[in-house]
Coordinates of C-alpha atoms and ligand atoms in Angstrom, one line a residue:
M1 CA 56.1 -55.7 235.6
S2 CA 58.9 -57.5 233.7
T3 CA 57.9 -59.7 230.9
L4 CA 59.0 -63.4 230.8
R5 CA 61.4 -62.4 228.0
D6 CA 63.1 -59.6 229.9
L7 CA 63.4 -61.8 233.1
A8 CA 64.7 -64.9 231.2
E9 CA 67.2 -62.7 229.0
E10 CA 68.5 -60.9 232.1
H11 CA 69.0 -64.0 234.3
T12 CA 69.7 -67.0 232.3
A13 CA 71.4 -68.2 229.2
L14 CA 68.4 -69.4 227.4
R15 CA 68.4 -69.3 223.6
P16 CA 65.7 -67.2 221.8
A17 CA 64.1 -70.5 220.7
D18 CA 64.0 -71.7 224.3
I19 CA 62.3 -68.4 225.2
D20 CA 59.9 -68.7 222.5
H21 CA 58.9 -72.1 223.6
L22 CA 58.4 -70.8 227.2
H23 CA 56.0 -68.1 225.7
R24 CA 53.9 -70.6 224.0
I25 CA 53.7 -72.6 227.3
A26 CA 52.4 -69.5 229.1
G27 CA 50.2 -68.7 226.2
D28 CA 48.3 -72.1 226.4
W29 CA 48.7 -73.3 230.0
Q30 CA 45.4 -72.1 231.4
L31 CA 44.0 -75.2 230.1
L32 CA 46.4 -77.3 232.3
S33 CA 46.0 -75.0 235.3
D34 CA 42.1 -75.4 235.0
L35 CA 42.5 -79.1 234.4
S36 CA 44.7 -79.5 237.4
F37 CA 42.8 -77.3 239.8
A38 CA 46.2 -75.8 240.5
D39 CA 48.4 -72.8 240.2
L40 CA 51.1 -73.1 237.6
L41 CA 54.5 -71.3 238.1
L42 CA 57.1 -71.3 235.2
W43 CA 60.7 -71.6 236.8
V44 CA 63.8 -71.2 234.9
P45 CA 67.3 -72.0 236.5
V46 CA 69.4 -69.1 237.0
D47 CA 72.8 -69.6 235.8
G48 CA 75.2 -71.7 237.8
D49 CA 74.0 -70.9 241.3
G50 CA 71.3 -73.6 241.8
T51 CA 68.5 -71.1 242.3
F52 CA 65.2 -70.5 240.2
L53 CA 63.5 -67.5 238.9
C54 CA 59.8 -67.5 238.4
V55 CA 59.2 -65.9 235.1
A56 CA 55.4 -66.6 234.7
Q57 CA 52.3 -67.6 236.8
V58 CA 48.9 -68.6 236.1
R59 CA 45.8 -69.3 238.7
P60 CA 43.2 -71.9 238.1
T61 CA 39.7 -70.6 237.2
T62 CA 38.3 -73.9 238.6
A63 CA 39.8 -73.8 242.1
P64 CA 41.1 -71.4 244.6
T65 CA 44.7 -70.3 244.3
A66 CA 47.6 -71.3 246.4
Y67 CA 49.2 -68.1 246.2
L68 CA 47.5 -64.8 246.9
D69 CA 50.7 -62.9 246.0
D70 CA 52.3 -62.7 242.5
Q71 CA 55.2 -65.0 242.3
V72 CA 56.8 -63.7 239.1
G73 CA 60.2 -62.3 239.5
R74 CA 60.9 -64.4 242.8
I75 CA 64.5 -65.9 242.9
V76 CA 64.5 -69.0 245.2
G77 CA 67.2 -71.5 246.3
G78 CA 67.6 -74.2 248.9
A79 CA 65.0 -76.5 250.3
E80 CA 62.0 -74.7 248.9
V81 CA 63.0 -75.6 245.4
A82 CA 64.5 -78.9 245.8
H83 CA 61.7 -80.5 243.9
L84 CA 62.3 -78.2 240.9
E85 CA 66.0 -79.2 241.1
V86 CA 65.0 -82.9 240.9
A87 CA 62.7 -82.5 238.0
H88 CA 65.4 -80.2 236.2
R89 CA 68.3 -82.5 236.9
Q90 CA 66.4 -86.0 236.3
G91 CA 64.1 -84.7 233.7
R92 CA 61.0 -86.4 235.2
I93 CA 57.9 -85.3 236.8
W94 CA 58.2 -85.0 240.5
R95 CA 55.1 -85.7 242.7
E96 CA 56.2 -87.6 245.7
G97 CA 56.3 -84.9 248.4
D98 CA 54.3 -84.1 251.4
P99 CA 52.0 -81.0 251.6
V100 CA 53.7 -77.9 252.5
W101 CA 52.1 -74.7 254.0
Y102 CA 52.0 -71.2 252.7
G103 CA 50.8 -69.4 255.7
D104 CA 47.6 -71.1 256.7
V105 CA 47.2 -72.7 253.2
P106 CA 48.2 -76.2 252.8
A107 CA 49.4 -76.9 249.4
R108 CA 50.8 -80.0 247.3
H109 CA 53.9 -79.4 245.2
E110 CA 54.6 -81.1 241.8
A111 CA 57.4 -80.3 239.2
I112 CA 57.1 -80.8 235.6
P113 CA 60.2 -80.6 233.5
V114 CA 60.0 -78.5 230.1
R115 CA 61.6 -79.7 227.1
L116 CA 61.8 -78.2 223.6
R117 CA 62.0 -80.9 220.9
T118 CA 64.9 -80.5 218.7
G119 CA 64.6 -80.0 214.8
D120 CA 64.8 -83.8 214.2
G121 CA 61.9 -84.5 216.6
E122 CA 64.2 -85.8 219.5
A123 CA 63.3 -84.7 223.0
G124 CA 65.9 -82.0 223.8
E125 CA 67.2 -80.9 227.2
V126 CA 65.3 -79.7 230.1
I127 CA 65.0 -75.8 229.8
A128 CA 62.7 -75.0 232.6
V129 CA 60.4 -76.4 235.0
V130 CA 56.6 -75.9 235.6
G131 CA 55.6 -75.9 239.2
R132 CA 52.2 -77.4 239.7
D133 CA 51.0 -76.3 243.1
T134 CA 47.4 -77.2 244.4
N135 CA 45.7 -75.5 247.3
L136 CA 44.4 -78.4 249.4
S137 CA 42.3 -76.4 251.9
T138 CA 39.1 -77.1 249.9
A139 CA 40.0 -80.7 249.0
R140 CA 36.9 -82.9 248.9
T141 CA 36.1 -86.3 247.5
P142 CA 36.7 -85.8 243.6
S143 CA 33.6 -85.8 241.5
Q144 CA 33.6 -87.6 238.0
L145 CA 34.3 -84.4 236.3
E146 CA 37.3 -83.8 238.7
L147 CA 38.8 -87.3 238.0
N148 CA 38.5 -86.8 234.3
Y149 CA 40.1 -83.3 234.4
L150 CA 43.0 -84.6 236.7
T151 CA 43.6 -87.7 234.4
T152 CA 43.8 -85.3 231.4
A153 CA 45.9 -82.8 233.2
D154 CA 48.5 -85.6 233.9
D155 CA 48.6 -86.5 230.1
L156 CA 49.2 -82.8 229.3
A157 CA 51.8 -82.6 232.0
Q158 CA 53.7 -85.4 230.4
M159 CA 53.3 -83.8 227.1
I160 CA 55.1 -80.8 228.4
A161 CA 57.8 -82.9 229.7
D162 CA 58.1 -84.7 226.2
G163 CA 57.8 -81.5 224.4
T164 CA 54.6 -82.1 222.6
F165 CA 52.6 -79.6 224.4
P166 CA 51.6 -76.9 223.7
P167 CA 50.9 -77.6 219.8
P168 CA 52.1 -75.3 217.4
R169 CA 49.9 -72.1 217.1
H170 CA 48.0 -71.6 214.0
P171 CA 48.3 -68.3 212.2
G172 CA 45.7 -65.7 213.2
E173 CA 44.8 -67.7 216.4
T174 CA 45.3 -65.6 219.3
T175 CA 42.5 -66.6 221.7
S176 CA 42.7 -69.2 224.4
A177 CA 39.0 -70.1 223.9
P178 CA 37.3 -72.3 224.3
R179 CA 38.3 -72.9 228.1
V180 CA 37.8 -76.0 230.0
G181 CA 34.7 -74.6 231.8
D182 CA 33.2 -73.9 228.4
G183 CA 32.8 -77.6 227.8
L184 CA 35.2 -80.5 227.6
V185 CA 35.0 -83.8 225.8
R186 CA 37.6 -86.6 226.0
L187 CA 38.0 -89.1 223.5
D188 CA 39.8 -92.6 223.5
A189 CA 42.2 -93.7 220.7
N190 CA 39.2 -94.9 218.6
G191 CA 37.6 -91.5 218.7
K192 CA 34.8 -92.6 221.1
V193 CA 33.6 -90.2 223.8
T194 CA 34.7 -91.4 227.3
Y195 CA 33.6 -88.3 229.1
A196 CA 31.8 -85.0 228.4
S197 CA 31.4 -82.1 230.9
P198 CA 27.9 -81.0 231.6
N199 CA 28.6 -77.8 229.8
A200 CA 29.8 -79.6 226.7
Q201 CA 26.7 -81.6 226.8
S202 CA 24.6 -78.6 226.8
A203 CA 26.5 -77.1 223.9
Y204 CA 25.8 -80.2 221.9
R205 CA 22.1 -80.2 222.8
R206 CA 21.8 -76.6 221.5
L207 CA 23.0 -78.0 218.2
G208 CA 20.2 -80.6 218.2
Y209 CA 22.1 -83.6 219.8
A210 CA 20.0 -84.5 222.9
S211 CA 21.4 -88.0 223.9
H212 CA 24.3 -88.6 226.1
L213 CA 27.7 -88.2 224.3
V214 CA 29.5 -91.0 225.9
G215 CA 30.1 -93.8 223.7
E216 CA 29.6 -91.6 220.5
D217 CA 32.1 -91.4 217.6
L218 CA 32.7 -87.7 217.9
A219 CA 34.1 -87.1 214.3
K220 CA 31.0 -88.8 212.8
L221 CA 28.7 -86.8 215.3
H222 CA 30.1 -83.6 214.0
R223 CA 29.5 -84.5 210.4
R224 CA 26.0 -85.4 211.2
L225 CA 25.5 -82.3 213.0
A226 CA 26.7 -80.0 210.3
G227 CA 24.3 -81.9 207.8
D228 CA 27.4 -83.4 205.7
P229 CA 27.4 -87.1 206.3
L230 CA 29.5 -88.1 203.3
E231 CA 32.1 -85.3 203.0
G232 CA 34.3 -85.0 206.1
T233 CA 33.5 -81.5 207.5
D234 CA 36.1 -79.4 209.1
A235 CA 35.0 -80.0 212.7
G236 CA 34.9 -83.9 211.8
N237 CA 38.3 -83.8 210.2
A238 CA 39.7 -81.8 213.0
V239 CA 38.8 -84.6 215.6
L240 CA 40.4 -87.1 213.2
A241 CA 43.5 -85.1 213.0
A242 CA 43.8 -84.8 216.7
L243 CA 43.5 -88.7 217.0
R244 CA 46.4 -89.1 214.7
G245 CA 48.4 -86.7 217.0
E246 CA 48.2 -83.4 215.0
A247 CA 46.8 -80.3 216.5
P248 CA 44.2 -78.8 213.9
P249 CA 43.1 -75.2 214.2
R250 CA 39.7 -74.3 215.8
R251 CA 36.7 -75.0 213.8
E252 CA 33.1 -74.0 214.1
I253 CA 30.0 -76.1 213.7
D254 CA 26.7 -74.4 212.6
A255 CA 23.5 -76.2 213.2
R256 CA 19.9 -75.3 213.9
G257 CA 20.9 -71.7 214.2
A258 CA 23.6 -72.3 216.8
T259 CA 27.1 -72.1 216.6
M260 CA 29.8 -74.0 218.4
L261 CA 33.6 -73.4 218.6
T262 CA 35.6 -76.6 218.8
R263 CA 39.2 -77.0 219.5
A264 CA 40.7 -80.6 219.3
L265 CA 44.0 -81.4 220.9
P266 CA 45.8 -84.7 220.7
L267 CA 46.6 -86.6 223.7
M268 CA 49.9 -88.6 223.5
P269 CA 51.9 -88.9 226.8
A270 CA 55.3 -90.4 226.2
G271 CA 54.7 -90.2 222.5
V272 CA 51.8 -92.6 222.5
P273 CA 48.4 -91.4 221.0
I274 CA 45.9 -92.4 223.5
G275 CA 43.0 -90.1 222.3
A276 CA 42.0 -86.6 222.0
L277 CA 40.6 -83.6 224.0
V278 CA 38.0 -81.5 222.5
L279 CA 37.0 -78.2 224.0
V280 CA 33.7 -76.8 222.9
R281 CA 32.0 -73.3 223.5
D282 CA 28.6 -72.2 222.3
I283 CA 29.3 -69.0 220.6
T284 CA 25.7 -68.5 219.1
E285 CA 25.4 -65.2 220.9
V286 CA 28.8 -63.9 219.8
R287 CA 28.1 -64.9 216.1
R288 CA 24.7 -63.2 216.2
R289 CA 26.0 -59.8 217.5
D290 CA 28.9 -60.1 214.7
R291 CA 26.2 -60.5 212.2
A292 CA 24.2 -57.6 213.6
L293 CA 27.3 -55.2 213.6
I294 CA 28.0 -56.3 210.0
T295 CA 24.5 -55.7 208.8
K296 CA 24.4 -52.3 210.6
D297 CA 27.6 -51.2 209.0
A298 CA 26.2 -52.2 205.6
T299 CA 23.2 -50.2 206.4
I300 CA 25.0 -47.0 207.2
R301 CA 27.0 -47.5 204.0
E302 CA 23.7 -47.8 201.9
I303 CA 22.2 -44.8 203.5
H304 CA 25.4 -42.7 202.5
H305 CA 25.0 -44.1 199.1
R306 CA 21.3 -43.0 198.9
V307 CA 22.1 -39.5 200.3
K308 CA 24.8 -39.2 197.5
N309 CA 22.2 -40.1 194.9
N310 CA 19.6 -37.7 196.1
L311 CA 22.1 -34.9 196.3
Q312 CA 23.1 -35.7 192.8
T313 CA 19.4 -35.5 191.7
V314 CA 19.1 -32.2 193.5
A315 CA 22.2 -30.9 191.5
A316 CA 20.9 -32.3 188.3
L317 CA 17.5 -30.4 188.9
L318 CA 19.3 -27.2 189.6
R319 CA 21.5 -27.4 186.7
L320 CA 18.2 -28.0 184.5
Q321 CA 16.7 -24.9 186.0
A322 CA 19.9 -22.8 185.3
R323 CA 19.9 -23.8 181.7
R324 CA 16.2 -22.4 181.6
V325 CA 16.5 -19.1 183.3
A326 CA 17.1 -16.1 181.1
M327 CA 18.5 -13.7 183.8
P328 CA 22.4 -14.2 183.9
E329 CA 22.7 -13.5 187.7
A330 CA 20.0 -16.1 188.5
R331 CA 21.9 -18.5 186.1
V332 CA 25.1 -17.9 188.0
A333 CA 23.5 -18.4 191.4
L334 CA 21.8 -21.6 190.2
E335 CA 25.2 -22.9 188.9
E336 CA 26.9 -22.1 192.3
S337 CA 24.2 -24.1 194.1
V338 CA 25.0 -27.1 191.8
R339 CA 28.7 -27.1 192.8
R340 CA 27.9 -26.7 196.4
V341 CA 25.5 -29.6 196.5
A342 CA 27.8 -31.7 194.4
S343 CA 30.7 -31.2 196.6
I344 CA 28.7 -32.5 199.5
A345 CA 27.7 -35.6 197.5
L346 CA 31.4 -36.2 197.1
V347 CA 31.7 -36.8 200.8
H348 CA 28.8 -39.1 201.0
E349 CA 30.1 -41.1 198.1
T350 CA 33.2 -41.6 199.8
L351 CA 31.5 -42.6 203.1
S352 CA 29.4 -45.0 201.3
M353 CA 32.7 -46.9 200.4
S354 CA 34.4 -46.7 203.7
S355 CA 34.1 -49.1 206.7
D356 CA 33.8 -46.2 209.3
E357 CA 32.4 -42.9 209.7
A358 CA 35.7 -41.5 208.3
V359 CA 37.0 -40.5 205.1
E360 CA 40.4 -40.3 203.1
F361 CA 40.1 -36.5 202.3
D362 CA 42.8 -36.0 199.8
G363 CA 40.9 -37.7 197.0
I364 CA 37.9 -35.6 197.8
V365 CA 39.9 -32.3 197.8
D366 CA 41.6 -33.4 194.4
R367 CA 38.1 -33.9 192.8
V368 CA 36.8 -30.5 194.1
A369 CA 39.8 -28.8 193.0
S370 CA 39.7 -30.2 189.4
A371 CA 36.0 -29.4 189.2
A372 CA 36.8 -25.8 190.2
T373 CA 39.3 -25.3 187.4
E374 CA 36.3 -25.9 185.1
V375 CA 34.8 -22.6 185.9
A376 CA 38.0 -20.5 184.9
A377 CA 37.4 -18.1 182.3
T378 CA 37.7 -19.9 178.9
E379 CA 41.1 -18.2 178.0
V380 CA 42.8 -18.8 181.3
S381 CA 44.1 -22.2 182.4
V382 CA 44.4 -22.4 186.1
G383 CA 46.8 -25.1 187.5
M384 CA 45.9 -26.9 190.8
R385 CA 48.3 -28.3 193.2
R386 CA 48.0 -30.1 196.5
R387 CA 50.8 -30.0 199.0
G388 CA 51.0 -32.3 202.1
T389 CA 48.0 -34.3 203.1
F390 CA 44.8 -34.1 205.0
G391 CA 44.8 -37.6 206.0
V392 CA 41.5 -39.3 207.3
L393 CA 39.0 -37.0 208.5
P394 CA 35.7 -37.9 210.5
A395 CA 32.6 -37.4 208.4
E396 CA 31.3 -34.2 210.3
I397 CA 34.7 -32.4 209.5
A398 CA 34.7 -33.6 206.0
T399 CA 31.2 -32.4 205.0
S400 CA 32.0 -28.8 206.2
L401 CA 35.4 -28.7 205.0
V402 CA 34.6 -29.7 201.6
M403 CA 32.2 -27.0 201.2
V404 CA 34.6 -24.4 202.6
L405 CA 37.4 -25.6 200.2
N406 CA 34.8 -25.4 197.3
E407 CA 34.1 -21.9 197.9
L408 CA 37.7 -20.8 198.4
L409 CA 38.9 -22.7 195.3
L410 CA 36.2 -21.1 193.3
N411 CA 36.9 -17.7 194.4
A412 CA 40.6 -18.3 193.5
V413 CA 39.7 -19.3 190.0
E414 CA 37.0 -16.9 189.4
H415 CA 38.3 -13.7 191.1
G416 CA 42.1 -14.2 191.1
F417 CA 42.3 -14.9 187.3
P418 CA 39.4 -13.0 185.7
P419 CA 38.8 -13.1 182.0
A420 CA 41.0 -10.6 180.1
D421 CA 38.3 -7.9 179.3
E422 CA 37.4 -7.8 182.9
E423 CA 40.9 -7.1 183.9
A424 CA 40.9 -4.5 181.2
D425 CA 38.3 -2.6 183.4
A426 CA 41.1 -1.9 186.0
P427 CA 44.4 -2.2 184.2
S428 CA 47.4 -1.8 186.4
P429 CA 49.1 1.3 185.2
A430 CA 52.5 -0.2 185.2
D431 CA 51.6 -3.3 183.4
A432 CA 49.8 -1.1 180.6
A433 CA 53.0 0.8 180.3
R434 CA 55.1 -2.3 179.9
P435 CA 53.3 -5.0 177.9
E436 CA 56.3 -7.5 178.3
A437 CA 55.5 -7.6 182.0
V438 CA 52.1 -9.3 181.2
V439 CA 53.8 -11.8 179.0
S440 CA 56.3 -13.0 181.6
A441 CA 53.5 -13.1 184.3
P442 CA 53.7 -16.6 186.4
R443 CA 51.4 -19.3 185.2
P444 CA 48.0 -19.1 187.0
E445 CA 48.2 -21.5 189.9
V446 CA 46.2 -22.4 193.0
V447 CA 47.8 -24.3 195.7
V448 CA 46.0 -26.1 198.5
S449 CA 48.2 -27.3 201.3
A450 CA 47.4 -29.1 204.5
H451 CA 49.2 -30.4 207.4
R452 CA 48.6 -31.4 211.0
A453 CA 50.2 -30.1 214.0
R454 CA 49.4 -30.4 217.6
K455 CA 45.9 -31.8 217.0
Q456 CA 45.1 -29.2 214.6
L457 CA 44.7 -29.3 210.9
H458 CA 46.2 -26.4 209.1
V459 CA 44.8 -25.6 205.6
T460 CA 45.9 -22.9 203.1
V461 CA 44.4 -22.1 199.7
T462 CA 46.8 -19.7 197.9
D463 CA 46.6 -18.3 194.5
N464 CA 48.9 -16.1 192.4
G465 CA 46.2 -14.1 191.0
R466 CA 45.4 -10.4 191.2
G467 CA 44.8 -10.3 195.1
L468 CA 41.7 -9.2 197.2
P469 CA 40.1 -5.8 195.9
E470 CA 41.2 -2.6 197.5
R471 CA 39.7 -1.8 200.8
F472 CA 38.2 -5.2 201.0
D473 CA 37.1 -6.0 204.6
A474 CA 38.7 -9.6 205.3
E475 CA 36.6 -9.9 208.5
R476 CA 33.2 -9.2 207.1
G477 CA 33.5 -8.5 203.4
G478 CA 32.3 -10.7 200.6
N479 CA 29.0 -12.1 199.3
L480 CA 27.3 -15.4 200.0
G481 CA 30.4 -17.5 199.3
L482 CA 32.5 -16.0 202.0
Q483 CA 29.4 -15.9 204.4
I484 CA 29.3 -19.7 204.0
V485 CA 33.0 -20.2 204.6
R486 CA 33.2 -18.1 207.7
A487 CA 29.9 -19.6 209.1
L488 CA 31.3 -23.1 208.7
V489 CA 34.8 -22.5 209.7
T490 CA 33.8 -20.6 213.0
G491 CA 30.5 -22.7 213.6
E492 CA 30.6 -26.3 212.4
L493 CA 34.3 -26.6 212.6
R494 CA 35.1 -24.4 215.7
G495 CA 38.2 -23.2 213.7
T496 CA 39.6 -19.8 212.5
I497 CA 40.0 -18.3 209.1
D498 CA 42.3 -15.7 207.9
L499 CA 41.9 -14.2 204.5
R500 CA 44.8 -11.9 203.3
N501 CA 46.8 -10.8 200.2
G502 CA 49.8 -13.0 199.8
A503 CA 53.4 -11.9 200.3
D504 CA 54.1 -12.1 196.5
G505 CA 50.8 -11.0 195.4
G506 CA 47.8 -13.2 195.0
T507 CA 45.4 -14.2 197.8
E508 CA 45.9 -16.5 200.7
A509 CA 43.2 -18.1 202.8
A510 CA 44.5 -19.8 206.0
I511 CA 42.3 -22.1 208.0
V512 CA 43.0 -23.7 211.3
V513 CA 40.6 -26.5 212.5
P514 CA 41.0 -28.4 216.0
L515 CA 41.0 -32.2 215.4
A516 CA 41.4 -33.0 219.1
R517 CA 38.5 -35.5 219.3
G518 CA 37.7 -35.7 215.7
T519 CA 40.6 -37.8 215.0
T520 CA 40.8 -40.1 217.8
D521 CA 37.1 -40.6 218.3
R522 CA 36.6 -42.1 214.8
L523 CA 33.7 -44.2 216.1
T524 CA 31.3 -41.3 216.9
G525 CA 33.1 -39.1 214.2
R526 CA 32.4 -36.0 216.4
A527 CA 35.1 -33.3 216.1
G528 CA 34.7 -31.9 219.8
P529 CA 32.6 -31.4 222.6
P530 CA 29.1 -30.2 221.4
Ligands
ADP1 N1 41.0 -15.5 195.8 C1 40.5 -14.3 195.6 N2 41.3 -13.3 194.6 C2 40.7 -12.1 194.6 N3 39.4 -11.6 195.1 C3 38.7 -12.5 195.9 C4 39.4 -13.9 196.1 N4 38.5 -14.5 197.0 C5 37.5 -13.5 197.1 N5 37.6 -12.4 196.5 C6 37.0 -11.2 196.6 O1 35.7 -11.4 197.7 C7 34.4 -11.3 197.1 C8 33.4 -12.1 197.7 O2 33.6 -13.5 197.4 P1 32.5 -14.4 197.7 O3 31.9 -14.2 199.2 O4 32.8 -15.7 197.5 O5 31.2 -13.9 196.7 P2 31.3 -14.2 195.1 O6 32.3 -15.3 194.8 O7 29.9 -14.5 194.7 O8 31.6 -12.9 194.6 C9 34.7 -11.5 195.6 O9 33.8 -11.0 194.9 C10 36.1 -11.1 195.3 O10 36.0 -9.7 195.0
MG2 MG1 32.6 -17.0 195.6

């Protein structure tokens, strides 16, 4: 379906500012539709040919619609739009016609000219017409509520013709709440309540005000309810601002554990401030749910924080034990465990600071990588580089992947660049014959690269070291480290790993991990179907 802007740009010569104003009307006119018990149709004159194009439509939530079909996009001329033509040409609200029939639905037509005020506050030209069409088939003797709604609707209709409705939008306010049906209060020019709908009366009762609202000074009442009789409260000031002809932002009143959202609108038909309209809505439940969610979020973060602390304690205990054992192999094994546990703690530390179950992974990789360089033999200094970015990863993927990278990085540093005496055990005959070749050997370096393609994360860990041992079984060979790597990659991560000698020497581990649901489904943090 075409948007208001598309239609207006295609068929009319309206300026961008005019179209913006029409957008603001369509953003705020549910209020007028509900108060009028009528459909509203926004018509713009099509250039030069006396026809009108409907660019927007809204149905009342308080009454049956006059149109079962959508009217947007219709271009109409002749007798059917004669009333629009009068409103457009004469710049006045037209309401003198007899009922018309749409099929078997009797309807009353009215037409409200739309003006956009000029920069110096003058009412400008008529740029469009709002058709207000009431379905009369259910017409009954109007109740007090209906009479009050209709009077207020007429004031707002006049303000559309004056160019003073809708009021400017406040930054960040996108909601049309509260609506008429949530609760409506009308004030006279002195700020005294002249009418309060039953829902409005109930909303104030929840805040602790049990008497009838009619006759109350609403600004004072708001101050009293908020327990702030001297200083003007926000919701009290908002009422006063509306009485002065301004349109303040929406405000909340908290009292007795209940919360009420208020929206105050000035009523100033023909430029005369005659009072204000205050829409109210009991949002206690909404706020309670908000608070529950915020607490739940904080709890999850707190748990990650504790898990991180506990893992760090475990790592510290293992480290203590490693210092005390005499057997070198046992010490090495314990030190490896320290690093494994510490790498998982890194993920939980990051999760404890994020707002959802997902982590910015690059920072974690960089920390694991720099920890790995510390295990390099004392005389070798290994450079670490990261190429590309991992992006944000769900917690589940992150925890497994950090362990995998920890093992691969440690292997690259430990086995790719062994200490000189170990290397001397198996000297390459060519190098031994030409010592200068050793001098010009490239600087030891490990590169971790990552990129995403087709919902997969591709990771490689490459070193320029001495390569895998001869006759190494890349599929099954290795000790605990590579066993952990394979189990995590093919199990938890449902991915693949390829361990091979690099093209220019050294070793390369290439991992592919599917992200299909892991990245989109950030709420559950699941990487795919279980
Ligand atoms: N980047 C590498 N460069 C050279 N050899 C490697 C590399 N990665 C793994 N290896 C070889 O694979 C073996 C198994 O590794 P791993 O399973 O992690 O056990 P560990 O590191 O305890 O020896 C290593 O001992 C080493 O011989
Ligand atoms: Mg290892």
